[in-house]
Short mmCIF file of C-alpha atoms and ligand atoms in Angstrom, two decimals:
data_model
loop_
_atom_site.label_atom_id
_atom_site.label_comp_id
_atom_site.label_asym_id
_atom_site.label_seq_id
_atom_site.Cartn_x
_atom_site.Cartn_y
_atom_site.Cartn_z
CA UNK A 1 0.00 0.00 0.00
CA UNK A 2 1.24 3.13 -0.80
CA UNK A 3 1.50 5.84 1.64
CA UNK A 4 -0.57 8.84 0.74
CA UNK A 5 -0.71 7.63 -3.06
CA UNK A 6 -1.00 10.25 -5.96
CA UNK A 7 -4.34 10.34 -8.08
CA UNK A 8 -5.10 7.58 -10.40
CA UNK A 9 -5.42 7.72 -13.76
CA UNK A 10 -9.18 7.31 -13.34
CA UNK A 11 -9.55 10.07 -10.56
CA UNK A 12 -6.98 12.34 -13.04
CA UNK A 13 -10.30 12.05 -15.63
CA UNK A 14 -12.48 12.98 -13.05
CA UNK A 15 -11.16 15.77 -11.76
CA UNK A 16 -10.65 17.13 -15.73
CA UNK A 17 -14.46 16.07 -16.10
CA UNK A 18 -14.61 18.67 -13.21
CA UNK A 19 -12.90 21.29 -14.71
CA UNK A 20 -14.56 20.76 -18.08
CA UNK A 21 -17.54 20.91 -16.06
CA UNK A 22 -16.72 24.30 -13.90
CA UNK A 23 -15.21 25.49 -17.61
CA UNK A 24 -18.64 25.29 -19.35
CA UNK A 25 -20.87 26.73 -16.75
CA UNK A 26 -18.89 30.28 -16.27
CA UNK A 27 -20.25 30.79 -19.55
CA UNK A 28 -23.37 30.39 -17.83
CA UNK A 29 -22.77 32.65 -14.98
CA UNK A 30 -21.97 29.64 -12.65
CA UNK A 31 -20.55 31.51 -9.30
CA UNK A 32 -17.14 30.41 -8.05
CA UNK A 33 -16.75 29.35 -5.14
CA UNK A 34 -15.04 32.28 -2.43
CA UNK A 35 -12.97 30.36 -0.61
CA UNK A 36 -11.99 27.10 -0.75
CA UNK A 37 -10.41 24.13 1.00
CA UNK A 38 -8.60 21.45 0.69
CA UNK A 39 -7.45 17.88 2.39
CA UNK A 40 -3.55 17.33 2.93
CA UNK A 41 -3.63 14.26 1.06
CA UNK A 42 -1.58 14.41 -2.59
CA UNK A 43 -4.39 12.98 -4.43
CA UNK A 44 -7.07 15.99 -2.92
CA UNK A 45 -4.80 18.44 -3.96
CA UNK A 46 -4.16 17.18 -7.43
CA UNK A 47 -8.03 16.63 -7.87
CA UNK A 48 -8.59 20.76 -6.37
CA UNK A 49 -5.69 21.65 -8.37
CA UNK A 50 -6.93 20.10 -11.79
CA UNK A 51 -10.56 20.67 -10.87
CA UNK A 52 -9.95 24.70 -10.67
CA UNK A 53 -6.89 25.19 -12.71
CA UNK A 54 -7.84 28.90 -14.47
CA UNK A 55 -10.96 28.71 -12.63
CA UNK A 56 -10.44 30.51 -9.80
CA UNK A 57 -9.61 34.22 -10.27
CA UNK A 58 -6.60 35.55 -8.47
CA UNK A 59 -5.87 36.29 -5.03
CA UNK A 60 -8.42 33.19 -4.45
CA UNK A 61 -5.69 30.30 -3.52
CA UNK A 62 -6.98 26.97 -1.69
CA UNK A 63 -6.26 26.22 1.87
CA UNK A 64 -4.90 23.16 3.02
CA UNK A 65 -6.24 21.53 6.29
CA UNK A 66 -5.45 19.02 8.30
CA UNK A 67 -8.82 18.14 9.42
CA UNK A 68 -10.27 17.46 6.05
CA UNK A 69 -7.81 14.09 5.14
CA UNK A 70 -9.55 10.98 5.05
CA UNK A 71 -10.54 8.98 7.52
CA UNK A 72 -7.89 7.17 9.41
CA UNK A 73 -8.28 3.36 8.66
CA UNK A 74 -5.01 2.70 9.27
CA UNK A 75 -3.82 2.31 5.92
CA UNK A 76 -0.74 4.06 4.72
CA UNK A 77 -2.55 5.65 2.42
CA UNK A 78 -4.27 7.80 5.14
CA UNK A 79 -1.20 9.19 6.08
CA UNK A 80 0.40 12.60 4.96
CA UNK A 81 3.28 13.65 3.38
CA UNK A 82 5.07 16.39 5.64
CA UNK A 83 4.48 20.18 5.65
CA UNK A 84 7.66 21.42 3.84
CA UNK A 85 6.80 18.05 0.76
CA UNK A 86 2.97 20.00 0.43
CA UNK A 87 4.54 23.24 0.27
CA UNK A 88 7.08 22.71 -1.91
CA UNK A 89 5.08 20.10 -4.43
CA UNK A 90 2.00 22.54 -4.38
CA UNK A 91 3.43 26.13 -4.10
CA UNK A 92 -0.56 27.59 -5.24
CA UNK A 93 -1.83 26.55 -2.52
CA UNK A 94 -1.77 28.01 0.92
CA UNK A 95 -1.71 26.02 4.83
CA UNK A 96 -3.69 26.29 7.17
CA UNK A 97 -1.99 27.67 10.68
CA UNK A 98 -0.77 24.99 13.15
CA UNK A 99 -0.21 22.55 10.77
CA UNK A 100 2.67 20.13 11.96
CA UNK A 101 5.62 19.03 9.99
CA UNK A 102 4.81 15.55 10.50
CA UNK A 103 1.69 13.66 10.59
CA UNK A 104 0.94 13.45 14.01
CA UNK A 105 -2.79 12.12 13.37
CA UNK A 106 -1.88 9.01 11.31
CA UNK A 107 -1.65 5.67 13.56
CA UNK A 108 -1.08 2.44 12.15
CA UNK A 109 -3.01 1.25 15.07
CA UNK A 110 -5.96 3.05 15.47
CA UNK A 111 -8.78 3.07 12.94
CA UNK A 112 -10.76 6.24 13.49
CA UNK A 113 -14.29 5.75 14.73
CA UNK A 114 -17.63 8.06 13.53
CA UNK A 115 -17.72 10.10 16.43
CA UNK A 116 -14.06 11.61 16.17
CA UNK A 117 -14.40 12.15 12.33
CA UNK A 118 -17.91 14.06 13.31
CA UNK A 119 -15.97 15.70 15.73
CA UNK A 120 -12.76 17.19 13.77
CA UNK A 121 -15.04 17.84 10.52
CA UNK A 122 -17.46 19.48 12.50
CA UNK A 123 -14.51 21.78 13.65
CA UNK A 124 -13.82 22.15 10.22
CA UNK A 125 -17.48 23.45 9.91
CA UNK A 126 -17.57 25.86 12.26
CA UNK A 127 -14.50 27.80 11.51
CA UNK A 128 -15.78 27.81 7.71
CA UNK A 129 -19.02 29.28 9.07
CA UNK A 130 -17.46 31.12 11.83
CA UNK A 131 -15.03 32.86 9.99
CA UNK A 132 -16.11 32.86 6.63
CA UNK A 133 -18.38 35.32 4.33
CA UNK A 134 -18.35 34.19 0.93
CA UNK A 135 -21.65 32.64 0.04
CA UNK A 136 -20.00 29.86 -2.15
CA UNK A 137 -17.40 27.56 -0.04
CA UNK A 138 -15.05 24.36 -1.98
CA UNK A 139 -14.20 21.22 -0.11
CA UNK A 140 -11.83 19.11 -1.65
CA UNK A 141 -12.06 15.74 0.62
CA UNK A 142 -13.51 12.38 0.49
CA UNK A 143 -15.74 10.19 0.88
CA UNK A 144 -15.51 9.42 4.72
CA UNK A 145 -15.57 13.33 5.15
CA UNK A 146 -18.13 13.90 3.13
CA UNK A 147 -20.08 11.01 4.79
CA UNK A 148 -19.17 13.27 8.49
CA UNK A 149 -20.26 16.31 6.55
CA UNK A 150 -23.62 15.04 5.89
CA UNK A 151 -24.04 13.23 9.38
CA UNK A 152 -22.54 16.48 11.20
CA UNK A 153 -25.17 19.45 9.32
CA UNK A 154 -27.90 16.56 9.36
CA UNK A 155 -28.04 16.82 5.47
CA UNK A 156 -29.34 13.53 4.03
CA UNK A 157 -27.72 13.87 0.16
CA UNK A 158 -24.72 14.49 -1.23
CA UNK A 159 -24.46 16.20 -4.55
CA UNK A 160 -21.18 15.89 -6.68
CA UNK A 161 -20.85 17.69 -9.92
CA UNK A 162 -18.42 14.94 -11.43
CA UNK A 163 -16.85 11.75 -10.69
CA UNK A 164 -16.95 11.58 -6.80
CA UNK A 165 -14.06 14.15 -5.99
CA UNK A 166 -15.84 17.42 -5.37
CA UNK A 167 -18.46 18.81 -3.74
CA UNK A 168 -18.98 22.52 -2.84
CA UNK A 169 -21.30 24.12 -0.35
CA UNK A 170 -23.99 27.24 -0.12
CA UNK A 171 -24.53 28.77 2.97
CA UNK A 172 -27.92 28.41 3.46
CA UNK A 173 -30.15 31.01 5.69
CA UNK A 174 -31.14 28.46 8.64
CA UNK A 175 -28.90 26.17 9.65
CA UNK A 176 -25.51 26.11 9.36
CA UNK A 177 -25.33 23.94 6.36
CA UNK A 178 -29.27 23.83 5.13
CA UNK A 179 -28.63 22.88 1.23
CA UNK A 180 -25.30 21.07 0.05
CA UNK A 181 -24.07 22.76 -3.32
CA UNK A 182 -25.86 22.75 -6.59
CA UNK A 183 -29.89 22.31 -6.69
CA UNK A 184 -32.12 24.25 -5.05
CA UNK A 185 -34.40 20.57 -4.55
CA UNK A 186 -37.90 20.98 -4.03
CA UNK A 187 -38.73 18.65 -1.77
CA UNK A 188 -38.77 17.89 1.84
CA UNK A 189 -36.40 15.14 1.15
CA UNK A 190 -37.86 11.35 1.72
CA UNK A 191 -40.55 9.99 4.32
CA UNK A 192 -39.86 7.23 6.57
CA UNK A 193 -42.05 4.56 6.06
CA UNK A 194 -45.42 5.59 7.56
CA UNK A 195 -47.06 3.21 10.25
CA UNK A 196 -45.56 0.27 8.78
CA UNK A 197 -46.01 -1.53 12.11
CA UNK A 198 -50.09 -2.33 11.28
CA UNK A 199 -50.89 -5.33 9.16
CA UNK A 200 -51.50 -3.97 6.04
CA UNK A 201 -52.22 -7.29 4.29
CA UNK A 202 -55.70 -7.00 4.32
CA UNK A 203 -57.81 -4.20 2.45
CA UNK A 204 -59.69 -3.24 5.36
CA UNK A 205 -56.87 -2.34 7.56
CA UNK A 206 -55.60 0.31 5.08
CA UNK A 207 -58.88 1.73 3.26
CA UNK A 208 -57.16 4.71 2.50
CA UNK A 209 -55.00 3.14 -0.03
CA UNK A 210 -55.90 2.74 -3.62
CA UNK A 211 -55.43 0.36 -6.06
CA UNK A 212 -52.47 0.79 -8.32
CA UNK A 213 -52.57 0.84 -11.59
CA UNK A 214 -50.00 -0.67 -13.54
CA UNK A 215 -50.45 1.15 -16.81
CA UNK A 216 -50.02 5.52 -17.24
CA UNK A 217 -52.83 7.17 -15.96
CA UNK A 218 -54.70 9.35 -18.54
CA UNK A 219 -52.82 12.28 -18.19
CA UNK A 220 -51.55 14.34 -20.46
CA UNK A 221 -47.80 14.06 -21.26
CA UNK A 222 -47.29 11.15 -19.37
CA UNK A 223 -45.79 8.00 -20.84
CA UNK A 224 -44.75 4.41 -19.16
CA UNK A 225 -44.49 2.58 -22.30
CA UNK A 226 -44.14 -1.29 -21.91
CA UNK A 227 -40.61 -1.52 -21.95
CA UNK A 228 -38.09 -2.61 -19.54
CA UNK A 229 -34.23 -2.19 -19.60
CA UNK A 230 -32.51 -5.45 -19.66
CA UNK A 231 -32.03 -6.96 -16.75
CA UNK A 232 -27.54 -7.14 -17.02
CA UNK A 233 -27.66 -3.35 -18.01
CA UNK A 234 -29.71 -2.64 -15.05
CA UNK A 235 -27.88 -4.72 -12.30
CA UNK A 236 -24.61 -2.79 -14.23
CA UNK A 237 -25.67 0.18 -13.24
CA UNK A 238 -26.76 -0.49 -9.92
CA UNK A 239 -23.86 -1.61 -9.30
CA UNK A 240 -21.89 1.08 -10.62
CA UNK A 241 -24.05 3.69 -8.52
CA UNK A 242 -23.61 1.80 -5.66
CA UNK A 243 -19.99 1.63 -5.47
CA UNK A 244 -19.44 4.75 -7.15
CA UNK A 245 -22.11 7.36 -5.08
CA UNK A 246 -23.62 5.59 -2.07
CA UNK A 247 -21.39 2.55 -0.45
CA UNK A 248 -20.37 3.35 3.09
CA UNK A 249 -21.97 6.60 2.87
CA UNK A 250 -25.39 7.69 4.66
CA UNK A 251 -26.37 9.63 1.50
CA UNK A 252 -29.55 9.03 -0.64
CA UNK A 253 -29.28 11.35 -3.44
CA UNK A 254 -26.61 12.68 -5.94
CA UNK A 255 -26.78 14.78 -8.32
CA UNK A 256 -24.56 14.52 -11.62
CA UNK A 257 -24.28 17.14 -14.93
CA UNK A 258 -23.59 16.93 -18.41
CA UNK A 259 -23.90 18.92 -21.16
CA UNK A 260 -25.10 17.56 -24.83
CA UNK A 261 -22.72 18.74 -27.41
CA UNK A 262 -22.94 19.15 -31.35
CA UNK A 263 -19.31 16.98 -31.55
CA UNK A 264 -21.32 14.04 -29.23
CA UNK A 265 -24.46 12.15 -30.14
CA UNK A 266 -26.57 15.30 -29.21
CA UNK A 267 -28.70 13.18 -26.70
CA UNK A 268 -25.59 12.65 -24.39
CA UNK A 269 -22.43 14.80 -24.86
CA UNK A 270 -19.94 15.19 -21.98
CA UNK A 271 -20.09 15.42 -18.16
CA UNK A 272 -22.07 12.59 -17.02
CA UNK A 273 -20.30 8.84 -16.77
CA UNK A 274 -20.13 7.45 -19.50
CA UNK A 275 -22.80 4.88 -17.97
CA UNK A 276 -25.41 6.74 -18.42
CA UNK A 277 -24.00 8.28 -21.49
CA UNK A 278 -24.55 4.92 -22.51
CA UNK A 279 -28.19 4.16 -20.62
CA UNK A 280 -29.19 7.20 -22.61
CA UNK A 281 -28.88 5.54 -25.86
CA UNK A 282 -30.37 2.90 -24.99
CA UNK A 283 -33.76 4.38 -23.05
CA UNK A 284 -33.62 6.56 -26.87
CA UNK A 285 -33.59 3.28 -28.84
CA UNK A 286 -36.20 1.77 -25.95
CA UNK A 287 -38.89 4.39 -26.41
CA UNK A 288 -38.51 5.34 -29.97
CA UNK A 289 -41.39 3.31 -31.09
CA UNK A 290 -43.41 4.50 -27.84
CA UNK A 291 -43.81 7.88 -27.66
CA UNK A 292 -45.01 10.87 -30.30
CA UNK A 293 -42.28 12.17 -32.53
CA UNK A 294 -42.15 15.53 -30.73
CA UNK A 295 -41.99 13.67 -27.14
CA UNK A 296 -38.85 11.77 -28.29
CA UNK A 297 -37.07 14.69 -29.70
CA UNK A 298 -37.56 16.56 -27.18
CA UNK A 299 -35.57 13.96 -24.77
CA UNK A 300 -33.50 13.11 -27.37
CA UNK A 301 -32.02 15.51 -29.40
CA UNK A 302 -30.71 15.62 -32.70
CA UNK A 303 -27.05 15.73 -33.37
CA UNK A 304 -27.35 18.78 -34.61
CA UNK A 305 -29.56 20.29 -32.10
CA UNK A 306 -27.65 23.57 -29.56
CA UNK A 307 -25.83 21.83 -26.86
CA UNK A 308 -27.91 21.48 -24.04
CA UNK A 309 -27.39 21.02 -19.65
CA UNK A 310 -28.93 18.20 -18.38
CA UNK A 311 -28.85 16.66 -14.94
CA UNK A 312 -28.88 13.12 -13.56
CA UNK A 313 -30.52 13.19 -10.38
CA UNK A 314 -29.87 9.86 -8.33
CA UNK A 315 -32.37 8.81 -5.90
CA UNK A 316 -32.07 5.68 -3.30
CA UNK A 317 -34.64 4.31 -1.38
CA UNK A 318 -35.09 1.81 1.23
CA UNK A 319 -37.99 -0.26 1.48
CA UNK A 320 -40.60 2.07 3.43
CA UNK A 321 -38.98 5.36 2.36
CA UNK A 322 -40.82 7.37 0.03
CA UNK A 323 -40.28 10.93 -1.72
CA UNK A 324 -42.73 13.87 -1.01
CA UNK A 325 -45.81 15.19 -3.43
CA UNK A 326 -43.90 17.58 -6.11
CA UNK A 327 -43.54 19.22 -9.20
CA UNK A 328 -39.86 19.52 -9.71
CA UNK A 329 -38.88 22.97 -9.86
CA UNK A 330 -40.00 24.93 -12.59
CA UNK A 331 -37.63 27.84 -13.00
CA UNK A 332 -34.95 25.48 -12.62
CA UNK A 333 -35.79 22.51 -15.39
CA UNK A 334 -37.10 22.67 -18.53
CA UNK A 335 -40.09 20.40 -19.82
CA UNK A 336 -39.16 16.55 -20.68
CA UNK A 337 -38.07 14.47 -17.73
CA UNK A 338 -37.16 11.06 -18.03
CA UNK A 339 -37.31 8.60 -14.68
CA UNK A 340 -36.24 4.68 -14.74
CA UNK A 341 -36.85 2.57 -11.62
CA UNK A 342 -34.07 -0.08 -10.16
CA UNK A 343 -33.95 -2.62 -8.21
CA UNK A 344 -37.82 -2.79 -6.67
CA UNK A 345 -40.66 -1.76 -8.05
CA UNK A 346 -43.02 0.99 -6.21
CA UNK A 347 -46.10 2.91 -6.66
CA UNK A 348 -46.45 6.38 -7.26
CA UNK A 349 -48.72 8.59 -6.99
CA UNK A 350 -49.82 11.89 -9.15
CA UNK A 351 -52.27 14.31 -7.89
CA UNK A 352 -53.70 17.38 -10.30
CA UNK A 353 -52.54 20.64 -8.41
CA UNK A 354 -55.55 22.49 -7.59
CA UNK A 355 -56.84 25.66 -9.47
CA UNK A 356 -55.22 23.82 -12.72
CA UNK A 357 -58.01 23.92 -15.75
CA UNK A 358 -59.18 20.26 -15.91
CA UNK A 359 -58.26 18.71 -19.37
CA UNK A 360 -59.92 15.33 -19.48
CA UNK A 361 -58.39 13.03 -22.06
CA UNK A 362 -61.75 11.61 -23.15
CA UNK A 363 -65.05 12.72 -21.31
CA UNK A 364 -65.96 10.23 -19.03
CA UNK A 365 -69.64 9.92 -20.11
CA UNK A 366 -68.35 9.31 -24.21
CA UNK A 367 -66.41 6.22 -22.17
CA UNK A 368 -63.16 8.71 -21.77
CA UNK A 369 -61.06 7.38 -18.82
CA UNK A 370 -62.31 8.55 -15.46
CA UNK A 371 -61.54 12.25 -14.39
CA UNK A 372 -59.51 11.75 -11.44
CA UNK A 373 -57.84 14.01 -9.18
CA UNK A 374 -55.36 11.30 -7.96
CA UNK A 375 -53.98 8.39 -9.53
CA UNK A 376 -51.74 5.31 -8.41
CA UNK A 377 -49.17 4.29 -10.61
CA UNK A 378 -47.19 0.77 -10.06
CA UNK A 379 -43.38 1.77 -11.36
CA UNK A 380 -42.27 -1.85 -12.09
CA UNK A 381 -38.06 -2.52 -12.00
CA UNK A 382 -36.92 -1.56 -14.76
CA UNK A 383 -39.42 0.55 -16.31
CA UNK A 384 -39.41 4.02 -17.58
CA UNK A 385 -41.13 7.09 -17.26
CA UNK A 386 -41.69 10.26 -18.73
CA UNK A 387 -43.12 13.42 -17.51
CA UNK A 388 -43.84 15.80 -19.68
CA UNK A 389 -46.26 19.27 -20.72
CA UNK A 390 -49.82 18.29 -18.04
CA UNK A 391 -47.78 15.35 -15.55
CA UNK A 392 -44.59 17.87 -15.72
CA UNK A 393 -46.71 20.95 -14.99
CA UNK A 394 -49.65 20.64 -13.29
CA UNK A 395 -49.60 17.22 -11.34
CA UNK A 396 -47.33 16.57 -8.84
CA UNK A 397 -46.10 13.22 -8.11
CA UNK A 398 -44.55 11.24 -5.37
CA UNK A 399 -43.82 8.40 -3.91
CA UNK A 400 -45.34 7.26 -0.43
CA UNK A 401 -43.38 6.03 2.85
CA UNK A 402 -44.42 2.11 2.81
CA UNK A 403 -43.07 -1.51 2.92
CA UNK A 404 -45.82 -3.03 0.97
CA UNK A 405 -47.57 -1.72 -2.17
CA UNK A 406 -51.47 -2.55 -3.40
CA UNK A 407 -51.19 -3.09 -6.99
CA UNK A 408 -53.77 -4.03 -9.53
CA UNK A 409 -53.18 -7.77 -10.50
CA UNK A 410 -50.44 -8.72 -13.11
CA UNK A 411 -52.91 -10.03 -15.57
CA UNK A 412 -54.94 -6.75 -15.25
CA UNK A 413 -58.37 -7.78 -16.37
CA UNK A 414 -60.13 -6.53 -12.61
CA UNK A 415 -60.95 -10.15 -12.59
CA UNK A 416 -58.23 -11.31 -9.90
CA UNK A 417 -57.78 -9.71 -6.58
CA UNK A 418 -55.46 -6.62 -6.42
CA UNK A 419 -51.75 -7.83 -4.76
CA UNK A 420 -49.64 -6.93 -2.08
CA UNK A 421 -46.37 -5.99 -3.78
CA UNK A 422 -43.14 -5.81 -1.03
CA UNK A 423 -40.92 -3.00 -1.55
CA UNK A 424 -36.84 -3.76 -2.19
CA UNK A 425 -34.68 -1.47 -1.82
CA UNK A 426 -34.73 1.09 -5.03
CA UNK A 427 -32.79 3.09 -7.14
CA UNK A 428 -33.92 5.69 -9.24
CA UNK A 429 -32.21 7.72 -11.85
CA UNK A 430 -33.97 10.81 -13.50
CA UNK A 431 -32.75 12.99 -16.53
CA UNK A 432 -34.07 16.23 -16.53
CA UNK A 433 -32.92 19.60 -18.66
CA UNK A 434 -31.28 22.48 -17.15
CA UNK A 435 -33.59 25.74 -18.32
CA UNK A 436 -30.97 27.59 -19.66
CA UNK A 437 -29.17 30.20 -17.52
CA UNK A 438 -30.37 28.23 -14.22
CA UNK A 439 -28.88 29.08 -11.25
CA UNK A 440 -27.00 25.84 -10.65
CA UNK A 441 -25.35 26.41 -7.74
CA UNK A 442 -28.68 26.82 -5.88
CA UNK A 443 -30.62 30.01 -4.79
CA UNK A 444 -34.07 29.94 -3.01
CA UNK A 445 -36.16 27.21 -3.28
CA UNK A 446 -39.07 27.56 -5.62
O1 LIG B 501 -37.64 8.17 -7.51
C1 LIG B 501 -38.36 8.59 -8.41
O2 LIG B 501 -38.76 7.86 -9.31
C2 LIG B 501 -38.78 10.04 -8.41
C3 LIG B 501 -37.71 11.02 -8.12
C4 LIG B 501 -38.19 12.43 -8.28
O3 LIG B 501 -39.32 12.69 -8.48
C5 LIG B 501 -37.24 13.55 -8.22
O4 LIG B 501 -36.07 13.35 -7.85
O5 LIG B 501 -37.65 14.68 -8.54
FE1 LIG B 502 -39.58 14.73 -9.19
#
């Protein structure tokens, strides 16, 4: 093992992805971060040092602090290099006070536990919010101090522009630490599981819930055509999101960018990995035949279409967690919002928001689908969903906190008793458009 090892060749892409990123969005007006910070560790500085590399505007300079290395698992790659090595190898950047020549932290012995990574990144916290004015704050760390970041301020997500390697913060007006970097999310984050206690396998027990359907509501705009992804591609990607964005980490939403480009297929372009680069062209071949012309191209692009920002927003759920009735935000994302389900199936549900004109499909006495206000939609695994013009704008949707779901039976025909489908533990990936000129580094909430 190599003691504090330099950045791979894999986190060496990232951190340009980074850059590239940061590069592309100044010409949107992206604000740079005031101040920023930086781990000890050779392969944090290399990633803040690539990441912002004629980013920054002089005097900005990163500072280095102790407090922000890794967790101490008693690798050798935990441990530091010594004061005059950082100064030397990385002259742009600028230590904090106090910091020792050697590494007096770094015990071969003694694995760090939660509580005293809390306790010295919470430090870390407080002087930044102590001492510090700038709006937008950098944090070049990783994941184990990201992981104390979230557990320290409370925050439940994580939200990293690119590859794992940075993640910045905005000051919000409450807490300390009320929004991490990058969205302004709508949302009250996710609902525990409800009163999950009570035996819900019986109808009576629950009468408030519906049946599920397990075909798209009559709504306008809103398409679950009968397509799945194939089962390897799926469990790929799990996999990759798991190990990538949530192992080890008490985080249950990230956020990723990209930007379509007329030089790249113009439905994916640069930014995002190239695994959903690639889950992209396959949800465009998937619902080519499903959807109107206009839908498709407006998810899909032509090559030669302007370049376009879209995010990836990452959602995980455990079984019993659920997301909160919303639109997503409006000034924020543009119409034409793609969402596949992973791993477990569950239902949500759309309600119309009230005062919107009614716009029946069909009228329900010339044997038009019934007008509802709500409607229960089974997502199966694998499935895909798209929101657009009436489900985008003027029905909010949602998922809510249970184990179990009541879904219409497989065969569909309201001959065979609704089931009781259990909830897994899902995954959720949804491509939306940035409108452009959106404030990506956050700003009030709708
Ligand atoms: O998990 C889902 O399918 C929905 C996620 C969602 O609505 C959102 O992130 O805005
Ligand atoms: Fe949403």
């Amino acid at each position: 093992m190599i003691a504090d090892a330099e950045l791979t060749e894999l986190g060496k892409d990232q951190a340009k992805l980074a850059h590239d990123v940061w590069k592309e969005e100044l010409k949107f007006g992206i604000p740079v971060p005031g101040k920023l910070y930086c781990s000890p560790l050779t392969r944090a500085v290399h990633t803040n040092a690539i990441t912002f590399d004629s980013i920054i505007p002089e005097p900005h300079r990163t500072m280095i602090i102790e407090n922000l290395r890794e967790v101490n698992s008693v690798h050798t790659c935990d441990k530091r290099r010594t004061r005059t090595y950082i100064k030397q190898a990385f002259p742009g950047f600028d230590i904090e006070e106090g910091f020792t020549e050697e590494d007096k932290l770094w015990d071969p012995h003694v694995r760090e536990t939660y509580a005293e990574i809390d306790a010295r990144v919470g430090g870390v916290l407080d002087m930044i919010f102590e001492q510090d004015q700038e709006q937008f704050i950098s944090i070049t760390a990783h994941g184990g101090v990201f992981g104390a970041v979230l557990r320290v301020t409370k925050q439940n997500k994580l939200i990293l522009p690119v590859g794992g390697a940075l993640s910045n913060f905005s000051k919000g007006e409450h807490d300390a630490l009320s929004r991490v970097d990058h969205d302004a999310y709508a949302t009250s984050h996710f609902s525990e599981g409800s009163d999950s206690d009570s035996d819900v396998d019986s109808l009576f027990d629950e009468p408030q819930i519906d049946i599920a359907m397990r075909t798209a509501p009559p709504i306008t705009g809103l398409f679950v055509p009968p397509v799945r992804l194939p089962p390897e591609m799926a469990n790929d990607i799990v996999q990759q999101c798991m190990s990538l964005y949530f192992d080890g980490r008490d985080v249950n939403q990230i956020m990723l960018f990209g930007r379509t480009t007329s030089e790249h297929h113009g439905s994916t372009g640069s930014g995002l990995p190239t695994f959903l680069i690639t889950l992209l062209h396959q949800l465009a071949e998937l619902l080519r035949d499903h959807l109107p012309e206009p839908v498709h191209e407006m998810l899909f692009p032509p090559r030669d279409a302007p370049p376009r920002a879209r995010q990836a927003i990452l959602n995980l759920y455990h079984p019993g967690e659920g997301i909160s009735p919303h639109i997503d935000l409006l000034k924020r994302f543009d119409d034409g919002i793609i969402g596949v389900s992973f791993g477990s199936g569950c239902v949500m549900s759309f309600e119309r928001v009230k005062g919107q004109e009614k716009e029946p499909i069909g009228k329900e006495e010339e044997g038009g689908p019934p007008d509802k206000d709500r409607w229960d939609l089974y997502l199966e695994d694998r499935s895909v969903l798209v929101l657009s013009e009436d489900a985008r704008y003027n029905w909010t949707h949602g998922i809510d906190g249970r184990p179990k779901d009541f879904v219409v039976s497989e065969k569909g025909d309201g001959q065979e008793e609704p089931e009781w489908i259990e909830r897994g533990t899902r995954m959720s990936i949804t491509f939306r458009w940035l409108l452009p000129g959106a404030d990506i580094v956050g700003g009030p909430d709708p």
